[in-house]
Tab-separated table of C-alpha atoms and ligand atoms in Angstrom:
chain	number	residue	atom	x	y	z
A	1	MET	CA	-1.496	-14.471	-4.184
A	2	ILE	CA	1.575	-14.040	-1.962
A	3	THR	CA	1.674	-15.568	1.344
A	4	ILE	CA	3.132	-13.007	3.968
A	5	PRO	CA	4.576	-14.185	7.180
A	6	ARG	CA	3.727	-12.190	10.667
A	7	SER	CA	6.698	-10.430	11.650
A	8	PRO	CA	8.919	-12.082	14.104
A	9	VAL	CA	9.287	-9.058	16.443
A	10	GLY	CA	6.827	-7.272	18.662
A	11	PRO	CA	5.018	-3.991	18.261
A	12	GLY	CA	7.304	-0.988	18.366
A	13	GLN	CA	10.408	-2.797	17.179
A	14	PRO	CA	11.684	-2.534	13.540
A	15	MET	CA	9.442	-4.936	11.135
A	16	PRO	CA	11.583	-7.003	8.820
A	17	ALA	CA	10.769	-6.551	5.068
A	18	GLY	CA	7.919	-8.274	3.908
A	19	THR	CA	6.336	-9.166	7.125
A	20	TRP	CA	3.034	-8.166	8.604
A	21	GLN	CA	2.143	-7.293	12.107
A	22	PRO	CA	-1.225	-7.278	14.126
A	23	ALA	CA	-2.705	-3.533	14.791
A	24	THR	CA	-5.894	-1.726	15.328
A	25	PHE	CA	-7.459	1.140	13.741
A	26	GLU	CA	-10.530	2.547	14.655
A	27	GLY	CA	-11.351	-0.062	16.895
A	28	GLN	CA	-10.779	-2.691	14.163
A	29	ARG	CA	-8.101	-5.668	13.905
A	30	THR	CA	-6.187	-5.019	10.749
A	31	ALA	CA	-2.555	-5.048	10.128
A	32	THR	CA	0.663	-3.035	9.512
A	33	LEU	CA	2.653	-4.461	6.705
A	34	ALA	CA	6.081	-3.942	5.544
A	35	CYS	CA	6.425	-4.447	1.874
A	36	PRO	CA	9.588	-6.491	0.487
A	37	SER	CA	11.477	-3.103	0.322
A	38	GLY	CA	10.484	-2.440	3.960
A	39	HIS	CA	8.067	0.258	3.166
A	40	LEU	CA	5.054	0.273	6.032
A	41	GLY	CA	1.405	0.931	5.513
A	42	LEU	CA	-1.585	0.147	7.650
A	43	LEU	CA	-4.100	-1.861	5.900
A	44	ASN	CA	-7.478	-0.348	5.271
A	45	HIS	CA	-8.774	-3.271	3.494
A	46	GLU	CA	-11.033	-6.120	4.412
A	47	ILE	CA	-9.167	-9.241	5.781
A	48	SER	CA	-10.873	-12.643	6.041
A	49	GLU	CA	-10.806	-15.160	8.701
A	50	THR	CA	-8.167	-17.032	6.855
A	51	GLY	CA	-6.005	-13.963	6.492
A	52	VAL	CA	-7.094	-12.932	2.746
A	53	VAL	CA	-6.795	-9.307	2.137
A	54	SER	CA	-9.044	-7.446	-0.271
A	55	PRO	CA	-8.893	-5.610	-2.440
A	56	SER	CA	-5.250	-6.284	-3.528
A	57	VAL	CA	-2.427	-4.238	-1.593
A	58	VAL	CA	-0.337	-1.038	-3.597
A	59	CYS	CA	2.932	-0.003	-1.409
A	60	PRO	CA	2.049	3.341	0.334
A	61	ASP	CA	5.514	4.572	-0.903
A	62	GLY	CA	4.800	6.144	-4.253
A	63	SER	CA	8.351	5.197	-5.227
A	64	CYS	CA	7.664	1.830	-5.143
A	65	ASP	CA	5.820	-0.411	-7.575
A	66	TRP	CA	4.858	-3.374	-5.390
A	67	HIS	CA	1.034	-4.448	-5.917
A	68	GLU	CA	-0.071	-7.953	-4.662
A	69	HIS	CA	-2.960	-10.021	-3.498
A	70	VAL	CA	-1.916	-11.043	-0.157
A	71	LYS	CA	-2.687	-13.462	2.491
A	72	LEU	CA	-1.630	-12.957	6.262
A	73	ASP	CA	-0.185	-15.797	7.286
A	74	GLY	CA	-1.102	-16.353	10.898
A	75	TRP	CA	-4.001	-14.068	10.959
A	76	ALA	CA	-6.607	-16.674	12.472
A	77	SER	CA	-4.178	-17.462	15.342
A	78	ALA	CA	-3.118	-13.881	16.221
A	79	ALA	CA	-7.007	-13.402	17.016
A	80	GLY	CA	-7.287	-11.912	20.686
A	81	TYR	CA	-3.689	-10.923	20.498
B	1	ZN	ZN1	7.270	-0.492	-1.116
């Protein structure tokens, strides 16, 4: 499992590759994740209180073979953002 750091930039700004950012989808807390190549995807996954994402994450870009079990660093402290 790899740990993904939270993006240091705010919503609406370009996210650095290999980071995540809080998002909401259909009223649920989730995250947008940028793979190490910078491809963006909105997670449609279970995310535990500690930030563990399940199932594993596959990059949405068909030309990219990034596929990892990930943990979102800082997920718990992002509650109520
Ligand atoms: Zn990718």
